[in-house]
Each structure stands twice: as structure tokens, then as C-alpha cells.
PDB file of C-alpha atoms in Angstrom:
ATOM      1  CA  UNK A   1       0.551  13.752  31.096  1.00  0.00           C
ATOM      2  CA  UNK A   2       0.833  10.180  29.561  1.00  0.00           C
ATOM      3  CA  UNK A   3       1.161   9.722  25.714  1.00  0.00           C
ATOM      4  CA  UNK A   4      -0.871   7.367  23.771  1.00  0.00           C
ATOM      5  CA  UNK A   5       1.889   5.487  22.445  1.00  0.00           C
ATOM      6  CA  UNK A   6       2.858   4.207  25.787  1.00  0.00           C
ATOM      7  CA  UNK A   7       6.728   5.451  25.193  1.00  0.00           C
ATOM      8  CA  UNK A   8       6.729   6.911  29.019  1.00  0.00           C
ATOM      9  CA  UNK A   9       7.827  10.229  29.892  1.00  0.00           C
ATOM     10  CA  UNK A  10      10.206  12.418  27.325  1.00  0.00           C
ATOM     11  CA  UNK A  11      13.219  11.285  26.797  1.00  0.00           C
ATOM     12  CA  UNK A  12      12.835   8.054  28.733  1.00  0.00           C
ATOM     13  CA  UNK A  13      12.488   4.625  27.274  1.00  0.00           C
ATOM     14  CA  UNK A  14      10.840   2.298  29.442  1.00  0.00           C
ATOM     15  CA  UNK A  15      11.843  -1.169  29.503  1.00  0.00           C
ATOM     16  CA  UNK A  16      10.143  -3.243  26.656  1.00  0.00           C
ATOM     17  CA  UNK A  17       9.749  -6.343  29.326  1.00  0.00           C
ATOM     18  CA  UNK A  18       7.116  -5.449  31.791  1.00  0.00           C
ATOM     19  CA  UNK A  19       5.211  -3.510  29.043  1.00  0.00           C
ATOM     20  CA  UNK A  20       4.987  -6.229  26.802  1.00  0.00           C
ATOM     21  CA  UNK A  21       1.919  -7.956  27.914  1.00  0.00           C
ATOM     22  CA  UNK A  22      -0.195  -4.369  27.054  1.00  0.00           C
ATOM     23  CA  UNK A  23       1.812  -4.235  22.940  1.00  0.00           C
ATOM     24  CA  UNK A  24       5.085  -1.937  24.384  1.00  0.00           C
ATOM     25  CA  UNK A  25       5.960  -3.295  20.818  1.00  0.00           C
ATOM     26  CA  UNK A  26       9.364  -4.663  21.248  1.00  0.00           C
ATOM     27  CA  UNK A  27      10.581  -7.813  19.508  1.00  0.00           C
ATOM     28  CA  UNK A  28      13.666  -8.901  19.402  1.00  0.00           C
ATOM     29  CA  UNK A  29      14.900  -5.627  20.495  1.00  0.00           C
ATOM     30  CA  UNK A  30      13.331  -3.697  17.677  1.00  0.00           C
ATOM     31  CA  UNK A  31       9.595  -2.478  16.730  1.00  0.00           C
ATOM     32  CA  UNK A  32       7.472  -4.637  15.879  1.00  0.00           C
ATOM     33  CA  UNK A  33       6.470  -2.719  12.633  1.00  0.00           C
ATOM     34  CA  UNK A  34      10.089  -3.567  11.154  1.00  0.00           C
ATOM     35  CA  UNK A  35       9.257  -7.247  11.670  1.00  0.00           C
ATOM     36  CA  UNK A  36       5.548  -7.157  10.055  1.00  0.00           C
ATOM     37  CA  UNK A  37       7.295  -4.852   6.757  1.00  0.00           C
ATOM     38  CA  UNK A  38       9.694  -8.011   5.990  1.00  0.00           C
ATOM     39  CA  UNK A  39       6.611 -10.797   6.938  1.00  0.00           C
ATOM     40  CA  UNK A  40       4.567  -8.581   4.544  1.00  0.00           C
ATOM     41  CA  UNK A  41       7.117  -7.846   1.745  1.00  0.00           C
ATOM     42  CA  UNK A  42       8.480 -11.371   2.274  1.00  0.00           C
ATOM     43  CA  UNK A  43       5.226 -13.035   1.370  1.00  0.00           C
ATOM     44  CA  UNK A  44       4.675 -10.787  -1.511  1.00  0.00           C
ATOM     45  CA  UNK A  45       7.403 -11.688  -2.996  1.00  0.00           C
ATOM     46  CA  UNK A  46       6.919 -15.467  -2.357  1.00  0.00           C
ATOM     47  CA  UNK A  47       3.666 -15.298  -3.500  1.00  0.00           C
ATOM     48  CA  UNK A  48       4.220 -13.238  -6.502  1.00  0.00           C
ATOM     49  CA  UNK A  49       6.988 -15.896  -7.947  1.00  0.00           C
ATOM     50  CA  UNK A  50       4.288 -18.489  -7.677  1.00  0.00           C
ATOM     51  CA  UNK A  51       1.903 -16.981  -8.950  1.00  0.00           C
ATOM     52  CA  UNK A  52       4.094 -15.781 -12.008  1.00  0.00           C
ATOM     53  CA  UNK A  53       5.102 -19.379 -12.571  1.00  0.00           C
ATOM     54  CA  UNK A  54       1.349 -20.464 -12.656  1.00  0.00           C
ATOM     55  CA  UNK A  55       0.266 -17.921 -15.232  1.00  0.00           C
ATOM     56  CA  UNK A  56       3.159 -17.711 -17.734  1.00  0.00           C
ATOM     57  CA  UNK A  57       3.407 -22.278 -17.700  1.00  0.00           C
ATOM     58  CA  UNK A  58       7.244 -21.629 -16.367  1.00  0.00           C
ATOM     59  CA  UNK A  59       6.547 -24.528 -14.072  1.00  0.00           C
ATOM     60  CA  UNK A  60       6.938 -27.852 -15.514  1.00  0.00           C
ATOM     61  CA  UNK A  61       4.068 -30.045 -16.166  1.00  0.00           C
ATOM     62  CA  UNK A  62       2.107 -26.359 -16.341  1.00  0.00           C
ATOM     63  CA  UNK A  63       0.699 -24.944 -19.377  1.00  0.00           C
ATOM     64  CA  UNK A  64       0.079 -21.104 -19.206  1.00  0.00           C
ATOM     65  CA  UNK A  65      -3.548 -20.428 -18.647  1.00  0.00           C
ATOM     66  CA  UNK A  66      -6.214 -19.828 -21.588  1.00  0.00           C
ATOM     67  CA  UNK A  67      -8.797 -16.642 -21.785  1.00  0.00           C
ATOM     68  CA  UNK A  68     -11.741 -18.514 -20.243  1.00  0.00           C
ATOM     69  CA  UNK A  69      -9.648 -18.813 -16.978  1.00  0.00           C
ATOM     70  CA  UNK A  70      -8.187 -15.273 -16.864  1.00  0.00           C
ATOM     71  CA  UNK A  71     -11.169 -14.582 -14.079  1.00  0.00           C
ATOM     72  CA  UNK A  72     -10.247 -16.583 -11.506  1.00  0.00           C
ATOM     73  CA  UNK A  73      -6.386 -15.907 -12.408  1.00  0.00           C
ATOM     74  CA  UNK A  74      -7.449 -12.115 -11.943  1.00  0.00           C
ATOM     75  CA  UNK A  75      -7.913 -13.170  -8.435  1.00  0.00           C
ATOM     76  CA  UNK A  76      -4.679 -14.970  -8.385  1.00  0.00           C
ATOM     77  CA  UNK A  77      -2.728 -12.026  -9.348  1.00  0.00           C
ATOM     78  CA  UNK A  78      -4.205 -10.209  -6.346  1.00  0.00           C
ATOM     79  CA  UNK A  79      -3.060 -12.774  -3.722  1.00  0.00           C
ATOM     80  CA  UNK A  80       0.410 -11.404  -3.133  1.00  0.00           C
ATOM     81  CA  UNK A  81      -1.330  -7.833  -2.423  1.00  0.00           C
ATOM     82  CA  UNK A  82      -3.159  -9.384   0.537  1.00  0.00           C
ATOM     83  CA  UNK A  83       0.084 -10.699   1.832  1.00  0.00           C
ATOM     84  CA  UNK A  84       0.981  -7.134   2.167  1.00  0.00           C
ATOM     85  CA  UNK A  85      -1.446  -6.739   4.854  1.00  0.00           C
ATOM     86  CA  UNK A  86      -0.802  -9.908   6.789  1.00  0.00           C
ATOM     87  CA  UNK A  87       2.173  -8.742   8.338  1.00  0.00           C
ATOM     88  CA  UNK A  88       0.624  -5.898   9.486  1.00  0.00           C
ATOM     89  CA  UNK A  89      -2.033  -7.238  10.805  1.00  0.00           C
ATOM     90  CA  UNK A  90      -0.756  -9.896  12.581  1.00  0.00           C
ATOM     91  CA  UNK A  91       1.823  -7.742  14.801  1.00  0.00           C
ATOM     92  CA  UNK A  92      -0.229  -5.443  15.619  1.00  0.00           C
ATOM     93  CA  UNK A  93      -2.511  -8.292  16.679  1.00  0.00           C
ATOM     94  CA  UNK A  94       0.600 -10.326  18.585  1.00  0.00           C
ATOM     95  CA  UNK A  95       2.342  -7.438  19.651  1.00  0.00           C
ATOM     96  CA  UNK A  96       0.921  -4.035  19.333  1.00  0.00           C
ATOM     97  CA  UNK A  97      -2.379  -2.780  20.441  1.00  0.00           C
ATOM     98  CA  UNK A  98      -4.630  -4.189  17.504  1.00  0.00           C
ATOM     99  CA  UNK A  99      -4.958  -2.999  14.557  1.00  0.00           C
ATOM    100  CA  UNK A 100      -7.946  -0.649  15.483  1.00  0.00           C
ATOM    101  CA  UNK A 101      -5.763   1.596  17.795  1.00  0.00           C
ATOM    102  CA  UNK A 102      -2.378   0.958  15.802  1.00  0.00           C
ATOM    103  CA  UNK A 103      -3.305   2.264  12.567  1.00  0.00           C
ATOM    104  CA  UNK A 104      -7.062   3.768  13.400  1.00  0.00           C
ATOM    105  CA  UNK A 105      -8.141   2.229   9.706  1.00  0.00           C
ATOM    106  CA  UNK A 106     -11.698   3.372   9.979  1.00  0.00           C
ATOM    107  CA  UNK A 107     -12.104   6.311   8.372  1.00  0.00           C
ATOM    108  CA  UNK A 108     -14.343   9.213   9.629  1.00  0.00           C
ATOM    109  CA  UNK A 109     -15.917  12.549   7.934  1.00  0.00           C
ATOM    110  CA  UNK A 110     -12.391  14.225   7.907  1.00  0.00           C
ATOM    111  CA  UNK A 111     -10.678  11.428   6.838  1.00  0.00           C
ATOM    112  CA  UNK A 112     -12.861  11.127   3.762  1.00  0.00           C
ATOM    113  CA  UNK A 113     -12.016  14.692   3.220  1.00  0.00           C
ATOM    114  CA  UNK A 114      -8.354  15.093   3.288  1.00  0.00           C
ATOM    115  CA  UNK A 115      -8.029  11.513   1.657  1.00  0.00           C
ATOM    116  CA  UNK A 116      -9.856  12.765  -1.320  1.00  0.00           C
ATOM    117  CA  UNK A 117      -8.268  16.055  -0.979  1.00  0.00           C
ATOM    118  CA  UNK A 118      -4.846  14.149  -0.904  1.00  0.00           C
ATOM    119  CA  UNK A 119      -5.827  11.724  -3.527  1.00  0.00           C
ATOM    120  CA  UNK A 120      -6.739  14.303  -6.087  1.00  0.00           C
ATOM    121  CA  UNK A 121      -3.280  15.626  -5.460  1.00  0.00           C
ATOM    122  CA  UNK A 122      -1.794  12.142  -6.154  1.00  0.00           C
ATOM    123  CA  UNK A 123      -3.491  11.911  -9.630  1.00  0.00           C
ATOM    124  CA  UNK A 124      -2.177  15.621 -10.161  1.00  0.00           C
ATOM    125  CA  UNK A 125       1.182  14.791  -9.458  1.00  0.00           C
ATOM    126  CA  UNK A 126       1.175  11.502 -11.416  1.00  0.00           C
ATOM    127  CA  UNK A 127      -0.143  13.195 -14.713  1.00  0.00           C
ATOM    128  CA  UNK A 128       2.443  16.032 -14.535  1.00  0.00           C
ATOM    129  CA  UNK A 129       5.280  14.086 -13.563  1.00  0.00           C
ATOM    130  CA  UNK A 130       4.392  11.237 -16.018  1.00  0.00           C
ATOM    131  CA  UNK A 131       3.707  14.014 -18.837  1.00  0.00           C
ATOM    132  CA  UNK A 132       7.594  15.431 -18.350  1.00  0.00           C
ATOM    133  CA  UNK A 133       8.651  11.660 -18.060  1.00  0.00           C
ATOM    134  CA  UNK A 134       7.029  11.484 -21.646  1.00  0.00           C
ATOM    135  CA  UNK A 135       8.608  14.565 -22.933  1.00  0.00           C
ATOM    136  CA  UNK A 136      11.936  13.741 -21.533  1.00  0.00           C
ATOM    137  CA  UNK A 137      12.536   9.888 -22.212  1.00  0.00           C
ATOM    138  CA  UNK A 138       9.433   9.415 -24.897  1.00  0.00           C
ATOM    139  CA  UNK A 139       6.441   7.635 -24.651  1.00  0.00           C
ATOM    140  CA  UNK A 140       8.128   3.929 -25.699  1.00  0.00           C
ATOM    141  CA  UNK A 141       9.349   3.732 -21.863  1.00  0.00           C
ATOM    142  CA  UNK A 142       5.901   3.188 -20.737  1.00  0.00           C
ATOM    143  CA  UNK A 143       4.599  -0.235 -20.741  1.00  0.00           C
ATOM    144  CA  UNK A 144       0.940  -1.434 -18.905  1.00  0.00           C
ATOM    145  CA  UNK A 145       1.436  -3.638 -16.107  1.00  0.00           C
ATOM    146  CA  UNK A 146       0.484  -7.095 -15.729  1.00  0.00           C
ATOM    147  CA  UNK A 147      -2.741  -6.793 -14.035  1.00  0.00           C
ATOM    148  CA  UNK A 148      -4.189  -4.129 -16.851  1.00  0.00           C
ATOM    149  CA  UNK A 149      -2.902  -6.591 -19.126  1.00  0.00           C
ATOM    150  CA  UNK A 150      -5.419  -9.366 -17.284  1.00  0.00           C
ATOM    151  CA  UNK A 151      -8.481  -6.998 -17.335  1.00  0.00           C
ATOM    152  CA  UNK A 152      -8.125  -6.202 -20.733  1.00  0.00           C
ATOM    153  CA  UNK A 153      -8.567 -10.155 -21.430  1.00  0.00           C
ATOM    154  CA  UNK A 154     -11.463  -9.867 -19.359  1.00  0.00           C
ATOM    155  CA  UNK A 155     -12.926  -8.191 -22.887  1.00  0.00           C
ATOM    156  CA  UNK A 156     -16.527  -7.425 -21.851  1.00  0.00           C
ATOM    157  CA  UNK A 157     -17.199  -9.703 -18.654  1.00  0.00           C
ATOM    158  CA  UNK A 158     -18.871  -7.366 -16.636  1.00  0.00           C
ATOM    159  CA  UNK A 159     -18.734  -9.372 -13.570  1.00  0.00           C
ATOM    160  CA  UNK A 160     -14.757  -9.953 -13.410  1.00  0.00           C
ATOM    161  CA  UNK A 161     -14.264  -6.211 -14.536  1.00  0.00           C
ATOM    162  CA  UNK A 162     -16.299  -5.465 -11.574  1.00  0.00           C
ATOM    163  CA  UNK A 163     -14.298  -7.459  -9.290  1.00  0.00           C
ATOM    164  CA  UNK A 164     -11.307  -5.893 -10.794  1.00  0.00           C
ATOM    165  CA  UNK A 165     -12.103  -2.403  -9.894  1.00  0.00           C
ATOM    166  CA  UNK A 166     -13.274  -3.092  -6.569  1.00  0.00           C
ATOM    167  CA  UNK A 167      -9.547  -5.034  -5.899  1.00  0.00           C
ATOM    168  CA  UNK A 168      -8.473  -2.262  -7.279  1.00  0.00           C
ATOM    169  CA  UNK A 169     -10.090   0.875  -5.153  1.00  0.00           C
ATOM    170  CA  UNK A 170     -10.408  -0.871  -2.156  1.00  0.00           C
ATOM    171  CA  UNK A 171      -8.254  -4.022  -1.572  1.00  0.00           C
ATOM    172  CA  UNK A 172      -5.284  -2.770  -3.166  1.00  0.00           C
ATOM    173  CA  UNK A 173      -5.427   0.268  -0.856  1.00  0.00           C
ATOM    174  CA  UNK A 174      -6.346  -1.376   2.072  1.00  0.00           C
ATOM    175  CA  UNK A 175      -3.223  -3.984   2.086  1.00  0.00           C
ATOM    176  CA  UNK A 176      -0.767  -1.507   0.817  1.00  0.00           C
ATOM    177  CA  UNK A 177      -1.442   1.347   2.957  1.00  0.00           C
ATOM    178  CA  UNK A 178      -1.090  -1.336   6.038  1.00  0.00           C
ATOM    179  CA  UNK A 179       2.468  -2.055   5.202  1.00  0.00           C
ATOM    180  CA  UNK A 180       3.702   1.165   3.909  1.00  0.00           C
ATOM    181  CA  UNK A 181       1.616   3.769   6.390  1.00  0.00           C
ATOM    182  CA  UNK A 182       0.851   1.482   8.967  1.00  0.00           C
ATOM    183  CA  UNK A 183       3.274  -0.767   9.416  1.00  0.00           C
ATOM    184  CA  UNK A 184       6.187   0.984   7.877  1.00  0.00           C
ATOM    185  CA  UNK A 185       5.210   4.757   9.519  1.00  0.00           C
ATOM    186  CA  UNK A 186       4.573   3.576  13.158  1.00  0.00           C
ATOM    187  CA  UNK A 187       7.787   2.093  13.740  1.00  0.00           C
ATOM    188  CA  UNK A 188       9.932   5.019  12.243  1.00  0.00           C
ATOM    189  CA  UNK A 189       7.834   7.083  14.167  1.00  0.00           C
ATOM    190  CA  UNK A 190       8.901   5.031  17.145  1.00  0.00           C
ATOM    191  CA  UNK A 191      12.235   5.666  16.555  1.00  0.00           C
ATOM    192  CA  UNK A 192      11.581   9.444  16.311  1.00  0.00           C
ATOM    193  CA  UNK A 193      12.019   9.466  12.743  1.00  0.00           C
ATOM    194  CA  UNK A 194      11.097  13.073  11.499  1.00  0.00           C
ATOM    195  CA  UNK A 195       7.546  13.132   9.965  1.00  0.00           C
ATOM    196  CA  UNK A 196       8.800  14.701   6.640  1.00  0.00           C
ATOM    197  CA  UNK A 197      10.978  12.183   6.371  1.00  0.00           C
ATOM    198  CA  UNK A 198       8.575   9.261   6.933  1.00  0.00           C
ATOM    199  CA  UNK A 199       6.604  10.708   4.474  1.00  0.00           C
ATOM    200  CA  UNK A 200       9.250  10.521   1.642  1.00  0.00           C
ATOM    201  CA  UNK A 201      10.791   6.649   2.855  1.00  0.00           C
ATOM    202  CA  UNK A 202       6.777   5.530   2.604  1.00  0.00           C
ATOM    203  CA  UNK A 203       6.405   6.985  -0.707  1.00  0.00           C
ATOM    204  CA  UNK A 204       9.943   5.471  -1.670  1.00  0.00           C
ATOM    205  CA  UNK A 205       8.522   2.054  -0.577  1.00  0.00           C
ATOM    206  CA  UNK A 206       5.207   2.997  -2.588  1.00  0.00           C
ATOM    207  CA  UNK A 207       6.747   3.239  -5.736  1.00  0.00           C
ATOM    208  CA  UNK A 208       9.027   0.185  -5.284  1.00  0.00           C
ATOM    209  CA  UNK A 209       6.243  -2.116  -5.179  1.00  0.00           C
ATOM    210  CA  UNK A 210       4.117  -1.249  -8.364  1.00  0.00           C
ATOM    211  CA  UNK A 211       7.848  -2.591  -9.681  1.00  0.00           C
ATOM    212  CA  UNK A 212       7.235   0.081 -12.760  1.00  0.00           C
ATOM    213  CA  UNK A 213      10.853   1.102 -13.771  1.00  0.00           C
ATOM    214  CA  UNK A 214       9.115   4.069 -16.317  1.00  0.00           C
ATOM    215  CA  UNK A 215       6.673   5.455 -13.446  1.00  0.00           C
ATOM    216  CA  UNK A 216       8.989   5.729 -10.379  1.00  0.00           C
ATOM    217  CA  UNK A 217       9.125   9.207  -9.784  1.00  0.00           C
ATOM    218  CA  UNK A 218       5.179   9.670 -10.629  1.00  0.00           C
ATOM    219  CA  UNK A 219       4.914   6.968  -8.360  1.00  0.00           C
ATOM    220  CA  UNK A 220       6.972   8.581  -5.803  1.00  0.00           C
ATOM    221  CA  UNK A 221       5.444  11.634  -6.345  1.00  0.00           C
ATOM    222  CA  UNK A 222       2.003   9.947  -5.640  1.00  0.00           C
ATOM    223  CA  UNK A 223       3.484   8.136  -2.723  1.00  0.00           C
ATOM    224  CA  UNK A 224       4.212  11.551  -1.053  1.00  0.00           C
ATOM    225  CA  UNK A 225       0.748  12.966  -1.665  1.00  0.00           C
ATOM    226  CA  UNK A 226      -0.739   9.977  -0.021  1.00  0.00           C
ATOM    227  CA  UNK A 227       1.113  10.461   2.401  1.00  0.00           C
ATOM    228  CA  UNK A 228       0.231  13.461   3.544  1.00  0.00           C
ATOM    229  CA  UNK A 229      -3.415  11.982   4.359  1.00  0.00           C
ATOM    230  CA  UNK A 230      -2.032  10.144   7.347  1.00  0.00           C
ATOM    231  CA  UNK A 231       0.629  13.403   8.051  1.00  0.00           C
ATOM    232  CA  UNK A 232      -2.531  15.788   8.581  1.00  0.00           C
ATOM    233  CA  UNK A 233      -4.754  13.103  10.042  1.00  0.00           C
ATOM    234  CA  UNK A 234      -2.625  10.991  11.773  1.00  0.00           C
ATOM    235  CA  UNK A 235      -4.828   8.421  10.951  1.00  0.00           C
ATOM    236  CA  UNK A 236      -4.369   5.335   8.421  1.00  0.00           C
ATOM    237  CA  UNK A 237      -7.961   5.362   7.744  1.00  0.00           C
ATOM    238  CA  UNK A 238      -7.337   8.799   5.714  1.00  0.00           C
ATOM    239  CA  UNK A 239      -4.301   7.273   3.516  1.00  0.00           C
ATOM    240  CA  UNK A 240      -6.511   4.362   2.297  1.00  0.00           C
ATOM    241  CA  UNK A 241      -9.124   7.531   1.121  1.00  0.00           C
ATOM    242  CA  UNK A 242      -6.441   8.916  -0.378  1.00  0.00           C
ATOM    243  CA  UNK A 243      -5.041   5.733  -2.042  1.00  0.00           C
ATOM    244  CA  UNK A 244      -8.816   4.731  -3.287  1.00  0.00           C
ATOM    245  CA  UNK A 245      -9.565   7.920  -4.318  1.00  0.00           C
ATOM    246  CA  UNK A 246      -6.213   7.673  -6.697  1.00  0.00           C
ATOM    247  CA  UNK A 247      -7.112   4.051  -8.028  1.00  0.00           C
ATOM    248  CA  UNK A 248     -10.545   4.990  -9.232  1.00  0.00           C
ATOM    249  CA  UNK A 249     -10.666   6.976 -12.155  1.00  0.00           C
ATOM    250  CA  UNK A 250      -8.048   4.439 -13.591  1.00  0.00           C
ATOM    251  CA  UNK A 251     -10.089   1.612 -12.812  1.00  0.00           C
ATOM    252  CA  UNK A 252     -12.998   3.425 -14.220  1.00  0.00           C
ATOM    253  CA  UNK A 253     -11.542   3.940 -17.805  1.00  0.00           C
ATOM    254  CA  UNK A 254     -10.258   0.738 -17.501  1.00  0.00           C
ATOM    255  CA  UNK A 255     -13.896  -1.101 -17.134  1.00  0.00           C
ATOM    256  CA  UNK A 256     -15.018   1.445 -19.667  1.00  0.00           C
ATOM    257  CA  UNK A 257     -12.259   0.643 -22.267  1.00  0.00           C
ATOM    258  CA  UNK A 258     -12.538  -3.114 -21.867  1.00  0.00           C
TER     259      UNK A 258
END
């Protein structure tokens, strides 16, 4: 009987050439989800260094930008989030099987389930392991992050604070959960990583790129619930649940606060 990932009979690797043509996804010798997590993380970090020069005037002849602007910067700030998901997508697109049988990103009925099952388990974990954070290291540790920082400037511009939450519970997710459970997951798993184990490397990623020193190990902690969306499912359409489902009560109180 033939698996579905193509990887031939067990313990036989079949040669990458031949395959190629039908996304054997070899490049270079290597996966080609190792390639699309350095394109993704690559452009993130590009981006985000522009972007950060833009907003804060560090570029000369650039003044920082004023409060009537902040909605279109709100937009700005999310650009190096979508570059998260152009990695993925384009090799799985070049050299995978597209990114409809690669990371099955459509969710169906039990995907919606577990991911909000898993998600409410994400903003468990956070609160508790935030809340002994607090007691341990006190409460000055924790600082908002940029973005909140944005919204809140938004004061009450319905509109933008819209557009905020929706980046927030759906784009965010989407992009991130391409690079870290799509990208990221399928090639360990093509290396016959242990599942466990891709679960805890994905959340380590997870909490490396909210870049919030104070929140690691909540983050972490939220990274591994997540992760058990698309452990149970087997299906990247069930993370993104998961990961939306954990986004949206913060966005909420933050549309409701500002």
C-alpha cells in the first residue's frame, strides 16, 4: 500500500530526481519546507527593519509618522506577517504538491472543533503561565507590543479597529501557522522527526516570533496547545482554528478598550 507522502515503501528513500516533476520535495538535497522557513523568516525580518525605520523616522530624510496616519501604518506593521506565508506558499507551489494537499488549510467540521477545543487550551495555558510569570518576576516585566501600541492610537476609529482584529484573528493565523505548522512540521516530519517533538520545536518557533522576552514560556506554552490541533487532525486547517480562536478574545477587549 502506497503512502500519501510519496516517500515509497518503508524504509526506502526513493531518489528525489525522477520524482521531482510530481513535488518528491527535494531541493538542494534537503526538503523543501527548510528552504520556504528561511524565505519566510528571511523576509520577515527584512521587512520588519523597514518597516521599523519608517515608523520610528530612524531613516534619514524621514520623520516618524503622526496619529492621522497610524491607519494605514497599522497595515504596514502587518506586512512582515504576510511574508511569513510567502515562503510557504511558494514551495509548496514550486516544489511540493500545492498548498491544498501540503498543508490541507481548509478547515472542515472537525477541524473547527478541535481548533477551538485546542485554542481554548492555548488561552488557558497563557493566563496560568503568565499569572506565575507575574507572581514570580512581577508585573513590571510585561510590556504591550508594538502593534497594541498602534491600535490603541487608533482611539475610537471603528473602521481601522476593525481591520485590526480581523489581521489579527485571521491573517495573523493564517501566515504564521503556514511557516511554523506547515512549512516548519512537514519537513521534520519528512525527516521522521517524532510528532511530540515537532510539536514542541513549532511551539519554540511560535514564541520566538511574537519577539516578547516577558511572555516566552506562555507563548511556548500556547505554541504547544496549538499544536496539538494539527497533531490530532493532521491537518493545518485545524491549527489556524486553533490560532484564531486564541487571537480573538484579545482582539475583542482590545476594540472594546480603544
Amino acid at each position: 500500500m502506497s503512502t500519501p507522502t510519496g516517500d515509497g515503501e518503508p524504509g526506502r528513500r526513493e531518489p528525489a530526481g525522477p520524482r521531482a516533476p510530481t513535488g518528491d520535495g527535494l531541493v538542494l538535497g534537503t526538503h523543501w519546507g527548510l528552504l520556504a522557513l528561511f524565505i519566510g523568516l528571511g523576509g520577515y525580518h527584512l521587512a520588519g527593519l523597514l518597516v521599523g525605520l519608517v515608523v520610528t523616522g530612524a531613516e534619514p530624510g524621514v520623520g516618524p509618522l503622526t496619529v492621522p496616519e497610524l491607519g494605514p501604518v497599522l497595515l504596514l506593521a502587518f506586512v512582515p506577517n504576510l511574508l511569513l506565508g510567502v515562503g510557504p506558499v511558494l514551495g509548496s507551489r514550486l516544489w511540493g504538491q500545492g498548498p491544498r494537499s501540503d498543508y490541507a488549510l481548509l478547515p472542515n467540521w472537525r477541524d473547527v472543533q478541535i481548533g477551538v477545543a485546542c485554542g481554548g487550551f492555548a488561552l488557558l495555558a497563557g493566563y496560568l503561565i503568565n499569572l506565575l510569570t507575574i507572581t514570580v518576576y512581577g508585573a513590571d516585566e510585561f510590556t504591550d507590543s508594538p502593534l497594541h501600541g498602534l491600535a490603541e492610537g487608533l482611539g475610537d476609529d471603528v473602521v481601522w479597529l476593525l481591520v485590526f482584529a480581523g489581521a489579527l484573528v485571521i491573517v495573523a493565523p493564517l501566515t504564521e501557522e503556514l511557516l511554523v505548522r506547515g512549512a516548519l512540521w512537514n519537513a521534520l516530519a519528512h525527516y521522521r522527526v517524532p510528532a511530540w517533538a515537532i510539536v514542541v520545536l513549532s511551539a519554540v518557533l511560535f514564541a520566538y516570533l511574537h519577539a516578547e522576552p516577558a511572555r516566552t514560556l506562555a507563548l511556548f506554552g500556547q505554541g504547544v496547545a496549538i499544536g496539538l490541533a494539527r497533531y490530532v487532525t493532521g491537518r493545518l486547517g485545524a491549527s489556524v482554528v486553533a490560532h484564531g480562536t486564541n487571537n480573538l478574545p484579545p482582539a475583542i477587549l482590545l476594540f472594546l478598550v480603544s
